PDB file of C-alpha atoms in Angstrom:
ATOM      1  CA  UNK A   1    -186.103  12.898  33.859  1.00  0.00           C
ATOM      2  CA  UNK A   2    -185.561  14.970  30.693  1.00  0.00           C
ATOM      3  CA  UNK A   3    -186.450  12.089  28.738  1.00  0.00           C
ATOM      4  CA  UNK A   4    -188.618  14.515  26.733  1.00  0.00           C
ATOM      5  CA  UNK A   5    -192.175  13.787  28.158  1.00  0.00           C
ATOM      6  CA  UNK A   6    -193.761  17.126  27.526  1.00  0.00           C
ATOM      7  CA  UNK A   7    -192.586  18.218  24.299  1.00  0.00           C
ATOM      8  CA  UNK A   8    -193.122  14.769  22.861  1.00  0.00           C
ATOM      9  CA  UNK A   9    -196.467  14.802  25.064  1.00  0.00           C
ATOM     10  CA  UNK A  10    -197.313  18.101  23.746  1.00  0.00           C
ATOM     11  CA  UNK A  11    -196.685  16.929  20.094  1.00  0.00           C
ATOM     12  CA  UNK A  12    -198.515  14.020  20.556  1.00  0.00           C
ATOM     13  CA  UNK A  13    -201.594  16.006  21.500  1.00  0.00           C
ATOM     14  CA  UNK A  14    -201.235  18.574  18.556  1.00  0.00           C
ATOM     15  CA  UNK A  15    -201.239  15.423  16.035  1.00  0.00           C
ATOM     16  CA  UNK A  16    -204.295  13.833  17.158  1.00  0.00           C
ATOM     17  CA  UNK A  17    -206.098  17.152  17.541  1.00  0.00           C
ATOM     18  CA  UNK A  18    -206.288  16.640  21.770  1.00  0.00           C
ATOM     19  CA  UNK A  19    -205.625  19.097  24.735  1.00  0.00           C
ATOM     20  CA  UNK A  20    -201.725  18.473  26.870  1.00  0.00           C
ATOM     21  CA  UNK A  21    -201.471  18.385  30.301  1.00  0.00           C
ATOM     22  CA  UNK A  22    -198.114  18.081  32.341  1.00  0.00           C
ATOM     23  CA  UNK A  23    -199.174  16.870  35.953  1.00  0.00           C
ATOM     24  CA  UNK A  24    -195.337  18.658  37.066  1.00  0.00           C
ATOM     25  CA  UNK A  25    -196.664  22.210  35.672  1.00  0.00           C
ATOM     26  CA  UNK A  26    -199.981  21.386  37.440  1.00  0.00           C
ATOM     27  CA  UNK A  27    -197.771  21.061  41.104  1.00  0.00           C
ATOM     28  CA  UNK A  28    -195.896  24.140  40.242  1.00  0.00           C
ATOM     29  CA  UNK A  29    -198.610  26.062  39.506  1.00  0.00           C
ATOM     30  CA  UNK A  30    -200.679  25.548  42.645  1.00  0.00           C
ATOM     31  CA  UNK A  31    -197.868  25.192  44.937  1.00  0.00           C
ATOM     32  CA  UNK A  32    -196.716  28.205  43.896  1.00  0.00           C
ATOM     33  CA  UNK A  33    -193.604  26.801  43.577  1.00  0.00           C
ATOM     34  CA  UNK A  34    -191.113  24.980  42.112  1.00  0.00           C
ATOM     35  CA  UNK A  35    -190.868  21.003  42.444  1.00  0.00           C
ATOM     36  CA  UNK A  36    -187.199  21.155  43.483  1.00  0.00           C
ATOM     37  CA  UNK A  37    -188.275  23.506  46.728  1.00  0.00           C
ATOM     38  CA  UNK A  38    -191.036  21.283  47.762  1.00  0.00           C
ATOM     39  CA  UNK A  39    -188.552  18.786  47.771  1.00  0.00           C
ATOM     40  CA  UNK A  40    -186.461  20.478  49.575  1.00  0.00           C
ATOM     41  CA  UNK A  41    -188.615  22.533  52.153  1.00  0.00           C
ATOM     42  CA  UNK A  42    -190.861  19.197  52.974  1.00  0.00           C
ATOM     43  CA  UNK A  43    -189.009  16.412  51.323  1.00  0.00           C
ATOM     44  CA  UNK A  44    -189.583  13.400  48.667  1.00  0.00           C
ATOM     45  CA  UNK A  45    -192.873  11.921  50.632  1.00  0.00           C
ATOM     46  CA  UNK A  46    -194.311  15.089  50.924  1.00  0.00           C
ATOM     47  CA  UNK A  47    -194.163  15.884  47.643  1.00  0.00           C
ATOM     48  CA  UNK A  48    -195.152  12.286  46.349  1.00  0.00           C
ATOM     49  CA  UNK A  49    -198.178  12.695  48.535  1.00  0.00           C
ATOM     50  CA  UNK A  50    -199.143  16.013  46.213  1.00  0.00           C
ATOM     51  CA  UNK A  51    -197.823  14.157  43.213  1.00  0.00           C
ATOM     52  CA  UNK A  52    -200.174  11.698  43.750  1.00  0.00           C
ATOM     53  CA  UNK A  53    -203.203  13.589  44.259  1.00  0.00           C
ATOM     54  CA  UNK A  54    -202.129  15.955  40.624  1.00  0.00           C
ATOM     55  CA  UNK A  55    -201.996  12.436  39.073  1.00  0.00           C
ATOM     56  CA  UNK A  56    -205.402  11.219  40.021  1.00  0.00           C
ATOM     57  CA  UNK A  57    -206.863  14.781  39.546  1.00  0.00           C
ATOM     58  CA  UNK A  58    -205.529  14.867  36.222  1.00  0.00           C
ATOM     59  CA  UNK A  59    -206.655  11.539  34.774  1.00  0.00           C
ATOM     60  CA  UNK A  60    -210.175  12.186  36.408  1.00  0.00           C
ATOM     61  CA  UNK A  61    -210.415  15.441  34.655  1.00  0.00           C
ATOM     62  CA  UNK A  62    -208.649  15.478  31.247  1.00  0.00           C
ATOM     63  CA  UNK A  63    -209.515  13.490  28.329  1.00  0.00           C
ATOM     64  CA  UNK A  64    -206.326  14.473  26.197  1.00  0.00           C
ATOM     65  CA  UNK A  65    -202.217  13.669  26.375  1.00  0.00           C
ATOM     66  CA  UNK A  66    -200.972  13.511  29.767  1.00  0.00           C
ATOM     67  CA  UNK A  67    -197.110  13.565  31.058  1.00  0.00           C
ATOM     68  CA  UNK A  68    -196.613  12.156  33.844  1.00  0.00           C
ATOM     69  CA  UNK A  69    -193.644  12.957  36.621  1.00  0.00           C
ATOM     70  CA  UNK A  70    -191.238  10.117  36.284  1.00  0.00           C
ATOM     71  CA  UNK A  71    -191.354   9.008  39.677  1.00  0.00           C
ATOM     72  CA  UNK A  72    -195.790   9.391  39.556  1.00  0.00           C
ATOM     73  CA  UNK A  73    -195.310   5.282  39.176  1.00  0.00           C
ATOM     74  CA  UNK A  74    -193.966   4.744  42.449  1.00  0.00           C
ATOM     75  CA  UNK A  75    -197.086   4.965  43.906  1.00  0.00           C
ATOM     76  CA  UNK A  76    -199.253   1.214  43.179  1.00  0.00           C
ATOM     77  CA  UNK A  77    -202.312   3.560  43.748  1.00  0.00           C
ATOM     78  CA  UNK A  78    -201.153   5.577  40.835  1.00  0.00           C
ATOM     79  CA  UNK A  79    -200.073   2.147  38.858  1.00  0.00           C
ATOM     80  CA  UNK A  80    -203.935   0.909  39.489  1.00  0.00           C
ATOM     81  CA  UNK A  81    -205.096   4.551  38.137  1.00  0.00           C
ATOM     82  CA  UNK A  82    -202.960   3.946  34.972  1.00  0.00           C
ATOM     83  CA  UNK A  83    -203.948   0.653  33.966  1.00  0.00           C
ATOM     84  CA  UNK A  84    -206.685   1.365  32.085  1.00  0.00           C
ATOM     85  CA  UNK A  85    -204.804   4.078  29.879  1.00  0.00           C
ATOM     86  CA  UNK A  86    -202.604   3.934  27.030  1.00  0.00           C
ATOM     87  CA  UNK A  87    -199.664   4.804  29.262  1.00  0.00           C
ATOM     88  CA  UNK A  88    -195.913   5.013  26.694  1.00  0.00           C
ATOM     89  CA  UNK A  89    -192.541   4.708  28.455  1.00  0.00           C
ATOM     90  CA  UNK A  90    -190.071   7.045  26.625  1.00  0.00           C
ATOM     91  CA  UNK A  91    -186.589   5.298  27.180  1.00  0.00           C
ATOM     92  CA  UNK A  92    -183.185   6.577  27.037  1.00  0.00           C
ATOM     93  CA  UNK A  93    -179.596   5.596  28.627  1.00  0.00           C
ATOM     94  CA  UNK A  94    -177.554   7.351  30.244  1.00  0.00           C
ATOM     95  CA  UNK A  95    -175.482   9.130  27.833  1.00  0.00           C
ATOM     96  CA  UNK A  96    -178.445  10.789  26.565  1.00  0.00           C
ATOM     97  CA  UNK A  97    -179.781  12.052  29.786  1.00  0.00           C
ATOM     98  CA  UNK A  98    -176.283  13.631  30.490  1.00  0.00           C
ATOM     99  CA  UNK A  99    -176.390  15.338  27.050  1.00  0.00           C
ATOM    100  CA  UNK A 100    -180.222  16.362  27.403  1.00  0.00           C
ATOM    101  CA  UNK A 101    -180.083  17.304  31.125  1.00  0.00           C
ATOM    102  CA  UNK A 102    -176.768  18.152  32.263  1.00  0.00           C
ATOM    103  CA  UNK A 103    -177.770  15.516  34.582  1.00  0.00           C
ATOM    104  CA  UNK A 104    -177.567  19.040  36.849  1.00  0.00           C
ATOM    105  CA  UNK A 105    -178.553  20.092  40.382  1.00  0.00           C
ATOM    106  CA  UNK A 106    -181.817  21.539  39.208  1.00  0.00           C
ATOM    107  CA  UNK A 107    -182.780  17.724  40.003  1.00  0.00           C
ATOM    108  CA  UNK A 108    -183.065  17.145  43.698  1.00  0.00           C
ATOM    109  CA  UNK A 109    -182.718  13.315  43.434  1.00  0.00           C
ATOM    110  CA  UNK A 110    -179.773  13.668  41.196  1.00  0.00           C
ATOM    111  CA  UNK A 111    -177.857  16.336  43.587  1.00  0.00           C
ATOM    112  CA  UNK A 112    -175.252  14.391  44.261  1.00  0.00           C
ATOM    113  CA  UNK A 113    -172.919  12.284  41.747  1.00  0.00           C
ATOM    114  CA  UNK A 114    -175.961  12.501  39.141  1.00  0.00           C
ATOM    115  CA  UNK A 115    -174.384   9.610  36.795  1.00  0.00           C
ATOM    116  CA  UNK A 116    -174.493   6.681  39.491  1.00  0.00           C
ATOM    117  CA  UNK A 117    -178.092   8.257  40.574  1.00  0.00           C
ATOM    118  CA  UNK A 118    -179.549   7.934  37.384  1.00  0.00           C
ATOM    119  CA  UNK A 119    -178.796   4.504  36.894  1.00  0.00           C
ATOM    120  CA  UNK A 120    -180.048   3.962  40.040  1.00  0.00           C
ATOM    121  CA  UNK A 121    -183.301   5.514  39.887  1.00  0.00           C
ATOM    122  CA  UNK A 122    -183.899   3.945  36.301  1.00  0.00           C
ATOM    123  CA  UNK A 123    -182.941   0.098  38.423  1.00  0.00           C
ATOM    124  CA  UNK A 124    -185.563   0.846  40.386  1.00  0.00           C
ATOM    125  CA  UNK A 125    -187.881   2.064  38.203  1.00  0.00           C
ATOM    126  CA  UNK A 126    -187.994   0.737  34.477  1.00  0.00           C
ATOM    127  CA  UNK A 127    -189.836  -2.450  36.133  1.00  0.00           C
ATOM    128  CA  UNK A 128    -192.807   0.046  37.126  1.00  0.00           C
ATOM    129  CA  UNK A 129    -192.658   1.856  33.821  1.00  0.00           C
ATOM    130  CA  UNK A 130    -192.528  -1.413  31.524  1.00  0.00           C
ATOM    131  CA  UNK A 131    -195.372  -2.882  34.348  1.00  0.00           C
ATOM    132  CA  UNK A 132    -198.086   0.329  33.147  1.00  0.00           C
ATOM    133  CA  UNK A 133    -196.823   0.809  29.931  1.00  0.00           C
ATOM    134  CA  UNK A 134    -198.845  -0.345  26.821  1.00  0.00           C
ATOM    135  CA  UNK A 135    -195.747   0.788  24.532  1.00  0.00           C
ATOM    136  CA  UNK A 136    -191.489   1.526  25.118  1.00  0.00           C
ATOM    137  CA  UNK A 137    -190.440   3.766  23.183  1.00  0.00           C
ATOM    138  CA  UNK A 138    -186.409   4.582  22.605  1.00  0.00           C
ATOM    139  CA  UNK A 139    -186.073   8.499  22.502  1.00  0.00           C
ATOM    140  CA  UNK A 140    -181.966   8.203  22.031  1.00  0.00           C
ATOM    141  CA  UNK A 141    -180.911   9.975  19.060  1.00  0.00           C
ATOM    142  CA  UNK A 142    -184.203  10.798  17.942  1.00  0.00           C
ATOM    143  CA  UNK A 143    -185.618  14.404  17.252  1.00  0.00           C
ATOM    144  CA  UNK A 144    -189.169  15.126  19.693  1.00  0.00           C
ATOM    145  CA  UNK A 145    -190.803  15.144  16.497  1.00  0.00           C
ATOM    146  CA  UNK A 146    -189.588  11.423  15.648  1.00  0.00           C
ATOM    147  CA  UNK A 147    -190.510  10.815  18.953  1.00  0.00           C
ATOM    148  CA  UNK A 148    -193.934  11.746  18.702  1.00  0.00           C
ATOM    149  CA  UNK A 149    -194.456   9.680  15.279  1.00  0.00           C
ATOM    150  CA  UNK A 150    -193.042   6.652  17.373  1.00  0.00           C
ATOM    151  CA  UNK A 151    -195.697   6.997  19.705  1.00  0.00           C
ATOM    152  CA  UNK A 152    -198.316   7.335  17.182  1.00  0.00           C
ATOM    153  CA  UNK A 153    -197.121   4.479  15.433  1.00  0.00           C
ATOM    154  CA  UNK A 154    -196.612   2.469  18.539  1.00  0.00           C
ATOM    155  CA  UNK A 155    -200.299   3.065  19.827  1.00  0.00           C
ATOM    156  CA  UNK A 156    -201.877   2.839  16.228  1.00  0.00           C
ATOM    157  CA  UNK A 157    -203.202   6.329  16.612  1.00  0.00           C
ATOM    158  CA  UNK A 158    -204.114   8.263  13.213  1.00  0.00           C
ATOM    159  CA  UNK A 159    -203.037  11.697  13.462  1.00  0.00           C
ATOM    160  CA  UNK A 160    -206.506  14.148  13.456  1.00  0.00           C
TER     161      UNK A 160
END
């Protein structure tokens, strides 16, 4: 979460000359809503459930630079989908989510003391990322634009 994965997706995609595609802006737009009221008029499941579906639509049906929800990798059905992509895992720590983010309330799984959350969700998680990532890449400190060259760099892409 805030971790940068559209801009630096978005980036990404203008270097090498590709079409972006955020699989969160592909929810809101045809839920007609916003991510933090699905979760809260149906709940997390319910909303991994459409999550999941956007994922698989989206890799089926784009051939460009793709960002992903961070909790898309949850789901080992998703995982399998991944595997044959070059998936990157932007890092950061803490103190750079709270400075990016706000670590705020516009986050429905950080609603409540959003420090101890984070860590939590990123325990639970950074095994999954690491596990479909072909590339880690630190975003702490870094511009999006320094971002973006890491990932080139990191996947040996030439820009277009």
């Amino acid at each position: 979460m805030g971790v940068g994965k559209s801009t630096v997706g978005a980036l990404v995609a203008e270097r090498l000359g590709r079409g972006f595609r955020d699989t969160d802006e592909d929810i809101v737009a045809a839920q007609g809503r916003t991510i933090a009221d699905i979760f809260v008029d149906e709940g997390e499941a319910a909303f991994r459930a459409i999550e999941k579906r956007a994922v698989a639509e989206a890799l089926a049906g784009h051939d460009g630079v793709l960002a992903l929800g961070g909790g898309s990798i949850l789901d080992a059905d998703t995982r399998a989908l991944l595997a044959g992509h070059q998936v990157v895992y932007l890092s950061m720590d803490v103190e750079e989510a709270v400075q990016r983010t706000g670590l705020n309330a516009a986050r429905p799984l950080l609603a409540v003391n959003p420090r101890r959350q984070w860590r939590e969700l990123m325990e639970a998680r950074r095994h999954l990322y690491t596990e479909v990532a072909r590339a880690v890449v630190a975003t702490d400190g870094r511009t999006p634009q320094e971002v973006a060259q890491a990932v080139l760099d990191a996947l040996e892409l030439k820009e277009a």
